[in-house]
Coordinates of C-alpha atoms in Angstrom, one line a residue:
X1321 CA 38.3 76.8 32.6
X1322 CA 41.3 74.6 34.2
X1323 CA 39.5 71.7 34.1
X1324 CA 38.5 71.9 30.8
X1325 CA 41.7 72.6 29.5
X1326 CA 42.8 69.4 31.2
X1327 CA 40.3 67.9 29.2
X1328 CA 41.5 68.7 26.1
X1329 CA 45.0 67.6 26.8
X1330 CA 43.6 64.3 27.7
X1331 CA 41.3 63.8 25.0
X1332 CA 44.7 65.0 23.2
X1333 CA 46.2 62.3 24.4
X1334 CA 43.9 59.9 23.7
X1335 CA 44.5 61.1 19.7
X1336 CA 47.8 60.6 19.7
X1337 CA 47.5 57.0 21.1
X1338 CA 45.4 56.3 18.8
X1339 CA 47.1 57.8 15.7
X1340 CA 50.1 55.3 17.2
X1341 CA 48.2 52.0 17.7
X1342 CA 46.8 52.8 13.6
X1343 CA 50.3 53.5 12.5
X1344 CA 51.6 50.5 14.2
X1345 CA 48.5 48.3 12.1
X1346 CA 50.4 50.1 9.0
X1347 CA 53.7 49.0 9.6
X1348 CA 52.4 45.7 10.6
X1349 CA 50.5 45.4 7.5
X1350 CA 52.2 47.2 4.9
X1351 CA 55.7 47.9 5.8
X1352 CA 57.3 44.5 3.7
X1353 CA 55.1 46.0 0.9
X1354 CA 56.9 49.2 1.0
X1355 CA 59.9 47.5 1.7
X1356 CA 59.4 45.2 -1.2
X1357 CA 58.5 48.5 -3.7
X1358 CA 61.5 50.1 -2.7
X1359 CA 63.9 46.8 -3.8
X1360 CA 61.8 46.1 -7.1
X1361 CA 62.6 50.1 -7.8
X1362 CA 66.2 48.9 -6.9
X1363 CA 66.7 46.1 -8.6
X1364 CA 65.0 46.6 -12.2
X1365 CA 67.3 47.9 -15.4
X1366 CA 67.7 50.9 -15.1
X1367 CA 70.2 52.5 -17.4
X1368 CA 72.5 54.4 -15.5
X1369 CA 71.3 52.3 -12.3
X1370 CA 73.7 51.1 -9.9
X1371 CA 72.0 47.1 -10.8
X1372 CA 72.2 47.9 -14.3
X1373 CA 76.2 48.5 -14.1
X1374 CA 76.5 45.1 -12.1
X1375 CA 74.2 43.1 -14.8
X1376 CA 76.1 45.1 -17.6
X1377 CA 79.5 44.6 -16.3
X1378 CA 79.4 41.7 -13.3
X1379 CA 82.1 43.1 -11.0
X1380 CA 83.2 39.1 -10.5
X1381 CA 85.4 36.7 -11.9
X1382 CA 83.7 33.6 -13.3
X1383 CA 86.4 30.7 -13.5
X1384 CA 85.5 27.7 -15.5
X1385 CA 87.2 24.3 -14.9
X1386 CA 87.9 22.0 -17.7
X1387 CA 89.0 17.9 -17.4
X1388 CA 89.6 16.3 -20.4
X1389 CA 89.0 12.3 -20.5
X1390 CA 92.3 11.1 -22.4
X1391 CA 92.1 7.8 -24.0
X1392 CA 95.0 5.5 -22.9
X1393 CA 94.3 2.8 -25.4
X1394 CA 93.3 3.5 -28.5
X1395 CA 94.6 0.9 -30.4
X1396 CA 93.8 -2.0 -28.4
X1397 CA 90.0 -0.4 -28.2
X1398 CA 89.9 0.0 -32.0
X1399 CA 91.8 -3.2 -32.7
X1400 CA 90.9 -5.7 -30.0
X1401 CA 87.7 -4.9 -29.0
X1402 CA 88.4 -3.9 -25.0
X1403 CA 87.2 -1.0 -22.7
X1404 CA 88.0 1.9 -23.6
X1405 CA 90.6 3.4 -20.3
X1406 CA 90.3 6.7 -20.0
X1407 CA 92.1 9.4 -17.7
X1408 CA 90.9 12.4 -16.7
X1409 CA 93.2 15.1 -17.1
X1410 CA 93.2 18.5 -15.4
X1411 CA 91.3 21.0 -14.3
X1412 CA 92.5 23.0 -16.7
X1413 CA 91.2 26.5 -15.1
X1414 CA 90.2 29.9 -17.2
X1415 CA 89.5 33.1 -15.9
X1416 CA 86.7 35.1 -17.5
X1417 CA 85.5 38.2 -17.9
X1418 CA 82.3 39.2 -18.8
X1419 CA 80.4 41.9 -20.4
X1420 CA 77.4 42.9 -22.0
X1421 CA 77.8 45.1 -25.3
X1422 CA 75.9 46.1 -28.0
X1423 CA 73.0 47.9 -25.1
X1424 CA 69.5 48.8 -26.8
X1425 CA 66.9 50.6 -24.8
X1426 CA 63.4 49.1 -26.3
X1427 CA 60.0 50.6 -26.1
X1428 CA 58.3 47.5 -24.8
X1429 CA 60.4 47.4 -21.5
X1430 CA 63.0 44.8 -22.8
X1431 CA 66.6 45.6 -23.3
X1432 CA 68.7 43.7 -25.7
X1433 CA 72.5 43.3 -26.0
X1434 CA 75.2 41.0 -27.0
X1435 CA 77.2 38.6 -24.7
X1436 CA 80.9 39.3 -24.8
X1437 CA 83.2 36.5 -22.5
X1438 CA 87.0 36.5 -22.5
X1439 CA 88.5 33.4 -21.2
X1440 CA 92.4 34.1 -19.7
X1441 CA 94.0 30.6 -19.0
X1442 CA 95.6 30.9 -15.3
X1443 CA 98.6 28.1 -14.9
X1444 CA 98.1 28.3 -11.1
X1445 CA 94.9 27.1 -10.6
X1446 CA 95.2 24.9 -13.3
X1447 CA 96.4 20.9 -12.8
X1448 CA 98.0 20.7 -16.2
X1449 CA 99.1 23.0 -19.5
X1450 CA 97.2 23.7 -22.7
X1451 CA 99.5 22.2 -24.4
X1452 CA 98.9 19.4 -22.8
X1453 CA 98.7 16.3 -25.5
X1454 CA 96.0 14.3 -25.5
X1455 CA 94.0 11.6 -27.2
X1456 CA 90.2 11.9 -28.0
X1457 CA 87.4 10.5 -30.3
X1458 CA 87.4 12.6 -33.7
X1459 CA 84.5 14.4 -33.2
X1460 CA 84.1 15.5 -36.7
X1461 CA 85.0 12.4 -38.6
X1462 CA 82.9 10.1 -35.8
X1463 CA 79.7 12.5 -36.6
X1464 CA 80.2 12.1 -40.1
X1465 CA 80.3 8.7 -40.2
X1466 CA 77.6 8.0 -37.6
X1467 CA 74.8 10.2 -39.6
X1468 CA 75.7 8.6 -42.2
X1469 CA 75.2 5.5 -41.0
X1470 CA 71.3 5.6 -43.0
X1471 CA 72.8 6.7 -46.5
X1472 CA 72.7 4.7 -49.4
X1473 CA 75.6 2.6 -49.5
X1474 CA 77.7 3.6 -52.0
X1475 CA 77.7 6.9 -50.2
X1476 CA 79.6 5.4 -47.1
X1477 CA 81.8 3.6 -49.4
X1478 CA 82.8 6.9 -50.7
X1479 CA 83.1 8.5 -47.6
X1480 CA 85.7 5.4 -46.7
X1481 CA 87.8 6.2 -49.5
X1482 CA 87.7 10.2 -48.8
X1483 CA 89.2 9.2 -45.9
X1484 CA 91.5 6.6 -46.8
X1485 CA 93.1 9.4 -48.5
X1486 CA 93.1 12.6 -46.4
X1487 CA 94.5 9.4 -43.9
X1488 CA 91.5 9.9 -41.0
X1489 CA 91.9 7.8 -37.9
X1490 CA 89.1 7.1 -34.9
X1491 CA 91.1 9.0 -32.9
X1492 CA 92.8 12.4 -32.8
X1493 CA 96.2 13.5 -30.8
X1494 CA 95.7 17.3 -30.1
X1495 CA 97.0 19.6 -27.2
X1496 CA 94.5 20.5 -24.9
X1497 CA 94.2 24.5 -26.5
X1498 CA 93.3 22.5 -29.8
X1499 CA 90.5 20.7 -28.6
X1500 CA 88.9 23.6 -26.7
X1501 CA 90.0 26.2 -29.1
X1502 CA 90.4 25.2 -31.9
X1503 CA 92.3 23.0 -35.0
X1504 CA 92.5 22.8 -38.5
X1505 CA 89.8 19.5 -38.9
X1506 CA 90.6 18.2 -42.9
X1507 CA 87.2 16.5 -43.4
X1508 CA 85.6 20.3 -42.3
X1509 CA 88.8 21.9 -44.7
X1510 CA 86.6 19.6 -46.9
X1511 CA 83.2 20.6 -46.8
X1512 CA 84.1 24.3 -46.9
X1513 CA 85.2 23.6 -51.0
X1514 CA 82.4 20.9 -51.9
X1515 CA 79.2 21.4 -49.2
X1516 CA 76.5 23.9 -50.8
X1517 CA 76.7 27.1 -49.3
X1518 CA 73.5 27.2 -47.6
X1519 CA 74.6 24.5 -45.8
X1520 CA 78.1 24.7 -44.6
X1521 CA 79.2 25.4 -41.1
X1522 CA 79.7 28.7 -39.6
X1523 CA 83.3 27.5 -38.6
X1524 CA 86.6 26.5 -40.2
X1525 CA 88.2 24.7 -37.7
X1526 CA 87.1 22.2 -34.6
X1527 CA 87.0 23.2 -31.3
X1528 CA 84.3 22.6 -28.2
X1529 CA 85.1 26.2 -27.0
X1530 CA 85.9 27.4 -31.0
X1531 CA 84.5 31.0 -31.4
X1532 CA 83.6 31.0 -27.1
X1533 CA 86.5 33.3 -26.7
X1534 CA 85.0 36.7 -28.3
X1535 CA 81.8 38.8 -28.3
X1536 CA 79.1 36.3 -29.2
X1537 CA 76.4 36.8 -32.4
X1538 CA 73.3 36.2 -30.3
X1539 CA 71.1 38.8 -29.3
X1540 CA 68.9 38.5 -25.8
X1541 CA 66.7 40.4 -25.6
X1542 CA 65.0 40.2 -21.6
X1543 CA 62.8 42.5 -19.7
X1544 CA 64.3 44.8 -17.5
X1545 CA 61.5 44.5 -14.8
X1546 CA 60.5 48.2 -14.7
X1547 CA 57.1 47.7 -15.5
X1548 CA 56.5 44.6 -14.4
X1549 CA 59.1 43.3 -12.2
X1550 CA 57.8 39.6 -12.2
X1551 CA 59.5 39.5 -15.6
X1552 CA 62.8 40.8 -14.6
X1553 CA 65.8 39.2 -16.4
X1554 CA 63.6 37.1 -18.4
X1555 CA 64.4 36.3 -21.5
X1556 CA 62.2 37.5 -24.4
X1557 CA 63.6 37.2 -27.8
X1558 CA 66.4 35.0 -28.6
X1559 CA 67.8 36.2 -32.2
X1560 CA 64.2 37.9 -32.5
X1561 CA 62.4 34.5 -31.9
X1562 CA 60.3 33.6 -28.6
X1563 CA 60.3 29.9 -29.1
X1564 CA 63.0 27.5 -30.5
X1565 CA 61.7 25.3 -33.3
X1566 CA 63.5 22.0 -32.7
X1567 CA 61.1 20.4 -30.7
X1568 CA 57.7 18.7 -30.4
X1569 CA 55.7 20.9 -28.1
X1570 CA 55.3 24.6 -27.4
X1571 CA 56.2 23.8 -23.9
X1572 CA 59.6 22.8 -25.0
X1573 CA 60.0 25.0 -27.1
X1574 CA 59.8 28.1 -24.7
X1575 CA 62.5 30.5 -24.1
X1576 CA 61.5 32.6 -21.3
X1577 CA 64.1 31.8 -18.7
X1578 CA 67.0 33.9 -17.3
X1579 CA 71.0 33.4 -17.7
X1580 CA 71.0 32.2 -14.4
X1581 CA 73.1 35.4 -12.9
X1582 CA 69.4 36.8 -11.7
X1583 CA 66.0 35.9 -11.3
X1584 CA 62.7 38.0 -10.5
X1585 CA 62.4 38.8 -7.1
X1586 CA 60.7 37.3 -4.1
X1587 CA 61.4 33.7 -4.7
X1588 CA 59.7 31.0 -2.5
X1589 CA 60.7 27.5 -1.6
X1590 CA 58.2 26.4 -4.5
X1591 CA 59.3 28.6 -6.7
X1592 CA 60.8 27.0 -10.3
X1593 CA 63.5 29.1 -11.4
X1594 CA 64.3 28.1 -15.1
X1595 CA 67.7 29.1 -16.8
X1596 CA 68.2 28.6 -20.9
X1597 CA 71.9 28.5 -22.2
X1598 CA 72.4 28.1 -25.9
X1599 CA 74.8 25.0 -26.0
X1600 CA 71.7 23.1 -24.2
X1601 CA 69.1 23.9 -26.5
X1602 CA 66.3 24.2 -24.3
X1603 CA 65.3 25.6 -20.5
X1604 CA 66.6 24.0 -17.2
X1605 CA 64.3 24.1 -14.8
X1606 CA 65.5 24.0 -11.4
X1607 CA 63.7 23.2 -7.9
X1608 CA 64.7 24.0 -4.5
X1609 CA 66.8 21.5 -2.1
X1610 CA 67.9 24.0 0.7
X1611 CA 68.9 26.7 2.7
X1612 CA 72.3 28.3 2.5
X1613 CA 74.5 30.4 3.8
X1614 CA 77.3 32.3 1.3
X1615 CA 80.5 34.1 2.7
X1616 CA 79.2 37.3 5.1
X1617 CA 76.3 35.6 6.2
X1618 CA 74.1 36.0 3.5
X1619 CA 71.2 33.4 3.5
X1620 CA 70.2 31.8 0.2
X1621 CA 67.9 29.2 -1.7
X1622 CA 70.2 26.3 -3.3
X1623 CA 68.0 25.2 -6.3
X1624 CA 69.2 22.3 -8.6
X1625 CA 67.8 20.0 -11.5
X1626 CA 65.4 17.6 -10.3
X1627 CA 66.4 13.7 -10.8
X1628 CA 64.1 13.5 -13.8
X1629 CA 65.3 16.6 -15.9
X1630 CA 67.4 13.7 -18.1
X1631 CA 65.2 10.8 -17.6
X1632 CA 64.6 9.0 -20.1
X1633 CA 61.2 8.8 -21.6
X1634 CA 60.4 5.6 -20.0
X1635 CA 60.5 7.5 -16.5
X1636 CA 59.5 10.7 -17.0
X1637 CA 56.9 10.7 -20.4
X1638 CA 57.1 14.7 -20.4
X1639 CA 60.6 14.4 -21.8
X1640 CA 58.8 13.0 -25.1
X1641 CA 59.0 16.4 -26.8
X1642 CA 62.7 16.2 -26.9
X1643 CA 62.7 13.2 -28.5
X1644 CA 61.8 14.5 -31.6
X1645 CA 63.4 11.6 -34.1
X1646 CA 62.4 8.6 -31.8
X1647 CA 62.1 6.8 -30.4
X1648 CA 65.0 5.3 -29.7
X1649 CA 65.3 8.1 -27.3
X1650 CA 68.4 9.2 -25.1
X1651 CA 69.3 7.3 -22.3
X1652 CA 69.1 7.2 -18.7
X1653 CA 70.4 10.7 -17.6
X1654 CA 71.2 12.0 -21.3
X1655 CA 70.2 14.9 -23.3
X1656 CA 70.6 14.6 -27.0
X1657 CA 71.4 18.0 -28.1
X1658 CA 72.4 16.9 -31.9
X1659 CA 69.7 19.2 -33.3
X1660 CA 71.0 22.0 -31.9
X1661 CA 74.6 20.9 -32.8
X1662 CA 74.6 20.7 -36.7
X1663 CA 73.2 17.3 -36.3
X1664 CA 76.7 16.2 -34.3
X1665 CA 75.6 13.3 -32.4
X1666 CA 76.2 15.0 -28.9
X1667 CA 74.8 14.1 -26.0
X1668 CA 74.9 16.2 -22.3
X1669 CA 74.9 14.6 -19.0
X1670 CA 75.7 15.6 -15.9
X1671 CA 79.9 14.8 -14.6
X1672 CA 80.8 11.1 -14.4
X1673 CA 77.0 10.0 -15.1
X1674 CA 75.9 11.6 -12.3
X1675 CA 71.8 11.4 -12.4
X1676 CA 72.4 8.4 -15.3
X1677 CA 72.0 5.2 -15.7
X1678 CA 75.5 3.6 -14.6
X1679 CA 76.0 1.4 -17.0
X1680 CA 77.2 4.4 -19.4
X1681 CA 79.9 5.1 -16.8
X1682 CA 81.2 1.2 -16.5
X1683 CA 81.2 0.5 -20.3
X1684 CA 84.8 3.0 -20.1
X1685 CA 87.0 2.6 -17.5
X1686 CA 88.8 5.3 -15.6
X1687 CA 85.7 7.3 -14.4
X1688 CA 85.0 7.5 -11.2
X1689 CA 81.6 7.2 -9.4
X1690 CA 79.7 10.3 -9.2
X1691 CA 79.8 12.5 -6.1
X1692 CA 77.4 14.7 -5.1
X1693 CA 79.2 17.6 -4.1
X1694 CA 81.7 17.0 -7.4
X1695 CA 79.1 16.8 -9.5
X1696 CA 75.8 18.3 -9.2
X1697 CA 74.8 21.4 -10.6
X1698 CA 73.0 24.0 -8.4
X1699 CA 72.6 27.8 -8.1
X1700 CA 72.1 29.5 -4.7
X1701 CA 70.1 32.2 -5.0
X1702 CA 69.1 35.2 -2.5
X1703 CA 65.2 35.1 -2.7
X1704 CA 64.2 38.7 -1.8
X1705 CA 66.4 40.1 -4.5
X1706 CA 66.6 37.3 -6.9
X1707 CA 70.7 37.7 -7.5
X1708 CA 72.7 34.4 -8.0
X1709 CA 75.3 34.4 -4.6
X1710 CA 77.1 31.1 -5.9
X1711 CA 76.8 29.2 -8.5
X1712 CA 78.1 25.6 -10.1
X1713 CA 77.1 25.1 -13.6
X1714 CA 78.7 21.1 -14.1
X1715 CA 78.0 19.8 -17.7
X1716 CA 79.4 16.8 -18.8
X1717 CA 79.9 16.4 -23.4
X1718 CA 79.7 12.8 -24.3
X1719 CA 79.9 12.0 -28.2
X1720 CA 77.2 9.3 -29.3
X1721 CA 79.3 6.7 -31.7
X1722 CA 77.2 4.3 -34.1
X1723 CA 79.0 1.4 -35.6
X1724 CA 78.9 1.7 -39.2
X1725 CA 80.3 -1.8 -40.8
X1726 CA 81.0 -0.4 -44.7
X1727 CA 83.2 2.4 -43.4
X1728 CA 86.5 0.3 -42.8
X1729 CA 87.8 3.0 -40.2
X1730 CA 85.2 2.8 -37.9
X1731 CA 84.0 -1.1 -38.2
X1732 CA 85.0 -1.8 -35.3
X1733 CA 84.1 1.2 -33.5
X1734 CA 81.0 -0.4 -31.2
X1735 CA 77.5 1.5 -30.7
X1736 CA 78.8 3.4 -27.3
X1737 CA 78.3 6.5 -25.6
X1738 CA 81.9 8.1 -25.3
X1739 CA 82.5 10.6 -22.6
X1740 CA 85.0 13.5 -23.7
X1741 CA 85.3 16.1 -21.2
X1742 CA 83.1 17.8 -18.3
X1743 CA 83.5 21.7 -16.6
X1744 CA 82.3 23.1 -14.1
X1745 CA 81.7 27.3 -14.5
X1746 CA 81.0 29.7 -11.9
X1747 CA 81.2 31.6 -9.5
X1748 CA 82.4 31.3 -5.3
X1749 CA 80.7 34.4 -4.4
X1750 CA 80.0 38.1 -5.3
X1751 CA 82.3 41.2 -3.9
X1752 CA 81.7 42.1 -0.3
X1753 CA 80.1 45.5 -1.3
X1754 CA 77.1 43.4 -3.2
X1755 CA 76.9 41.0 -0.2
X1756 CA 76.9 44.6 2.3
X1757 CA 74.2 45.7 0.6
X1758 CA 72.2 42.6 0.1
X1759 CA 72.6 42.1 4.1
X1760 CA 71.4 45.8 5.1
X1761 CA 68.4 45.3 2.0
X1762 CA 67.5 42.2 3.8
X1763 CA 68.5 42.1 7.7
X1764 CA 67.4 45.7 8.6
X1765 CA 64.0 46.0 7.0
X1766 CA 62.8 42.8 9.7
X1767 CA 64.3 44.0 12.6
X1768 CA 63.3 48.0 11.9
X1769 CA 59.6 46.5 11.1
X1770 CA 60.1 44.6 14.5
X1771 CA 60.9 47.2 16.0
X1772 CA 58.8 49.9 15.2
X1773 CA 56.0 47.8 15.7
X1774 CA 56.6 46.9 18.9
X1775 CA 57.4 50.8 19.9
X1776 CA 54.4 52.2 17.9
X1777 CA 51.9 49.7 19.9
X1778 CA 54.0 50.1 23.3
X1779 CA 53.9 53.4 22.9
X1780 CA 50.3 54.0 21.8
X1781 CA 48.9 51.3 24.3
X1782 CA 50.4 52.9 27.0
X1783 CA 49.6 56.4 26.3
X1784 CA 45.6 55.1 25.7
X1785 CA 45.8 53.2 28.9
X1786 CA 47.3 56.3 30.8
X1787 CA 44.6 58.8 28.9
X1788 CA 42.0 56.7 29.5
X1789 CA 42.7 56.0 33.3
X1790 CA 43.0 59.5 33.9
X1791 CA 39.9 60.2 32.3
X1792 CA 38.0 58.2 34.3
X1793 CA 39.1 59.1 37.6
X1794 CA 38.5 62.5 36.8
X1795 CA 34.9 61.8 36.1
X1796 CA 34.1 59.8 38.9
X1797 CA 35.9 62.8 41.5
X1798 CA 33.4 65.6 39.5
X1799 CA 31.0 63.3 40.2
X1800 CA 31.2 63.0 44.0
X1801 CA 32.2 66.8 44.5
X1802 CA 29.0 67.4 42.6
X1803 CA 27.2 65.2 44.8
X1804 CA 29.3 66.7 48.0
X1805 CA 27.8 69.8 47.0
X1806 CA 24.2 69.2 46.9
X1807 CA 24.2 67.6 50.4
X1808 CA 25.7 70.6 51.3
X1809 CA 23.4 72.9 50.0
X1810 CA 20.3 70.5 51.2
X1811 CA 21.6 70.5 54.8
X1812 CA 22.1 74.5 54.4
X1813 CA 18.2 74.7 53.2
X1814 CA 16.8 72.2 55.9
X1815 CA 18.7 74.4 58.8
X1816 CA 18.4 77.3 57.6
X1817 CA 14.0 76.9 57.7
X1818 CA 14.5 74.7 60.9
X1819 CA 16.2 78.4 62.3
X1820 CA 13.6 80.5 60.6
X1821 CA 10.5 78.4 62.3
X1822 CA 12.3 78.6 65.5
X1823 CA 12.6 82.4 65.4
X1824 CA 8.8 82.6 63.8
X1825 CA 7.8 80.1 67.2
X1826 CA 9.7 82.7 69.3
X1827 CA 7.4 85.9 67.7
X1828 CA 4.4 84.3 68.3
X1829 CA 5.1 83.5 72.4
X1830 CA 5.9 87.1 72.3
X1831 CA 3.0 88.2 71.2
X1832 CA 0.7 86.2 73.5

């Protein structure tokens, strides 16, 4: 009975080792599954989640960083023919807070809202004053007279004399405020009494920034990720459309990016992440260049354009769809956005031609060559969670200027691409309590799967090992006490009938 409750704890044994070693397979096999399940739950929109109040309200402070190109000689450009000479002017440095307002829950999984931004100038940080005078291209008057530049000729004659009158120069004296924010433009104080309704502008007054600072019309509408969270942060609906309808291909045409500030999860080196901002027109895809490492040792993916997002047609063909009035197409490093931008000839680049064809930047003076690290735009991103650490948004706004020979203002205004200001927007890095929990979300899961698996197979192993030994040698001693015992019991027998013949030979000699 002892031995065979020896057994059983053995064979116990052996059970329990072997419930270890198949535990350990599990955690081998599925723990970054569980692991992944339990972020996914984390990090979808959740209303009333803790991600849902940092997407909601981000608990950072994006700064944007503004320098103006101010043109030095104006006259002797307009007059004389030269270079333009331009000087760059600032940063001039906001402070922003964003928000998103206007929250509805929808059936489908997607949640839509309305982008609110304040922008809070901050003298500081900032290399200059708004009111700051400078001299820049009249963007109004210059688009005017360039789309015009295909009307019937008495119309450009006409719009000569308009201007005669309301006394409308090439160039434009404003403070630095006016230009981002806002002035009263007389040729736009025009249009508002004479252009058709239907076809007037949703704005009184000029301003590359005019109607920024407030909560914005648009409504996103992106998937929160709960069902499927692949989708996460994408966008869905912009304004209740899926596609944009300026140009040539549905490809191109496709919305279904993020705002950059978060991706879906479990992003790879080959990922493409692809971000859509309004003022662009269109979605930015982005490829990976490195590894990084943000402010409390949280590691990162850097993803930036690739050298062919602006290229002009000529080197990368697939940019024929935004070329939908050419060709000519854009440039070298351009994007013509003019479609998007009431038909103003404007076209994007990267800062100081960075990613362009050079001979933009050395038909002004003034500018720089482009650096790297001044200039490139790039978000780094944590892959297992898909949350922007740091970002550098860096968009340069060049004004596209035709040469129109009948309007007397701008005759000698020559066909030239003429930089007017670049920023750079974003953010340093998020607040330590994110990065704290990123690092635990991400660090601790490895090492607890490390370690778990090594003390689940340790463990198991040796317990088997132990079990197993044991059981063994106990067999083989049953074994040779069994076998002990039948010699014993065979020499018993053979002496005990040697004895019994010797007494039965002794009964016999007796009896003879």
């Amino acid at each position: 009975m002892f031995l065979g409750r020896r057994n059983f704890k053995l064979w116990f044994v052996i059970a329990f080792a072997l419930s270890l070693l198949v535990l350990g397979a599990l955690v081998t096999f599925g723990f970054t599954a569980f692991i992944r399940t339990i972020i996914d739950h984390q990090v979808a929109l959740r209303v009333g989640g803790q991600s849902f109040g940092w997407w909601s309200r981000p608990p950072v402070e994006p700064i944007i960083r503004i320098f103006v190109y101010n043109v030095t000689n104006a006259d002797e450009f307009l007059n004389n023919g030269t270079k333009p000479i331009l000087d760059e002017l600032g940063p001039y440095v906001y402070v922003q807070t964003w928000e998103k307002v206007n929250i509805k829950e929808n059936p489908n999984g997607t949640i839509s809202y309305n982008q609110k931004r304040v922008y809070i100038f901050n003298e500081d940080l900032s290399g200059g004053l708004e009111d700051d005078v400078v001299i820049v291209p009249n963007i109004p008057m210059l688009s005017a007279t360039s789309q015009s530049k295909h009307a019937a000729r008495f119309l450009r004659l006409a719009m000569a004399s308009i201007m005669d009158i309301l006394k409308i120069k090439p160039f434009v004296e404003v403070s630095v405020g006016q230009l981002l924010w806002g002035y009263e433009d007389p040729l736009l104080k025009l249009a508002k009494d004479v252009v058709p309704k239907e076809q007037k502008l949703p704005y009184e007054e000029f301003g590359l920034m005019y109607g920024k600072n407030s909560t914005s019309k648009d409504t996103v509408t992106v998937w929160t990720g709960v069902d499927d969270i692949t989708q996460y942060g994408i966008i869905d609906k912009y304004n209740g459309r899926s596609h944009q309808t300026h140009w040539l291909s549905e490809q191109c045409n496709r919305l279904n990016g993020t705002d950059g500030s978060i991706f879906p999860p479990r992003i790879t080196k080959n990922s493409t992440l692809h971000v859509y901002e309004k003022d662009l027109c269109r979605l930015l895809p982005l490829s990976f260049e490195k590894e990084v490492t943000v402010r409390g040792g949280v590691k990162g993916y850097r993803f930036t354009p690739s050298p062919d997002v602006f290229a002009s047609v000529d080197k990368n063909p697939n940019n024929m769809c935004y070329c939908p009035a050419g060709p000519p197409c854009a440039p070298h490093g351009l994007f013509n956005v003019s479609l998007c931008q009431y038909d103003s000839p404007i076209l994007l680049s990267f800062p100081h031609f960075y990613m362009a064809d050079q001979t933009l930047r050395t038909a002004v003076e003034g500018i720089s060559p482009p650096e790297k690290d001044k200039h490139q735009l790039f978000i780094d991103v944590q892959p297992d969670m898909g949350t922007a650490l740091r970002a550098r948004a860096r968009i340069q706004i060049n004004l596209a200027v035709s040469q129109v020979v009948d309007i007397k203002q701008v005759a000698n205004f020559p066909d030239i691409v003429f930089p007017i200001l670049w920023f750079e927007e974003g953010i340093d890095s998020l607040p330590d309590e994110i990065l704290d929990l990123m690092k635990v979300a991400t660090n601790i899961p490895p090492r607890a799967k490390f370690i778990l698996t090594i003390a689940l197979f340790g463990l198991g192993g040796f317990l088997f090992v132990v079990a197993v030994i044991c059981l063994v040698r106990k067999s083989h001693r049953q074994s040779t006490l069994h076998l002990e015992g039948s010699n014993y019991l065979a020499t018993a027998s053979v002496d005990q009938a040697k004895k019994k013949a010797k007494m039965d030979n002794g009964m016999s000699s007796k009896s003879n």
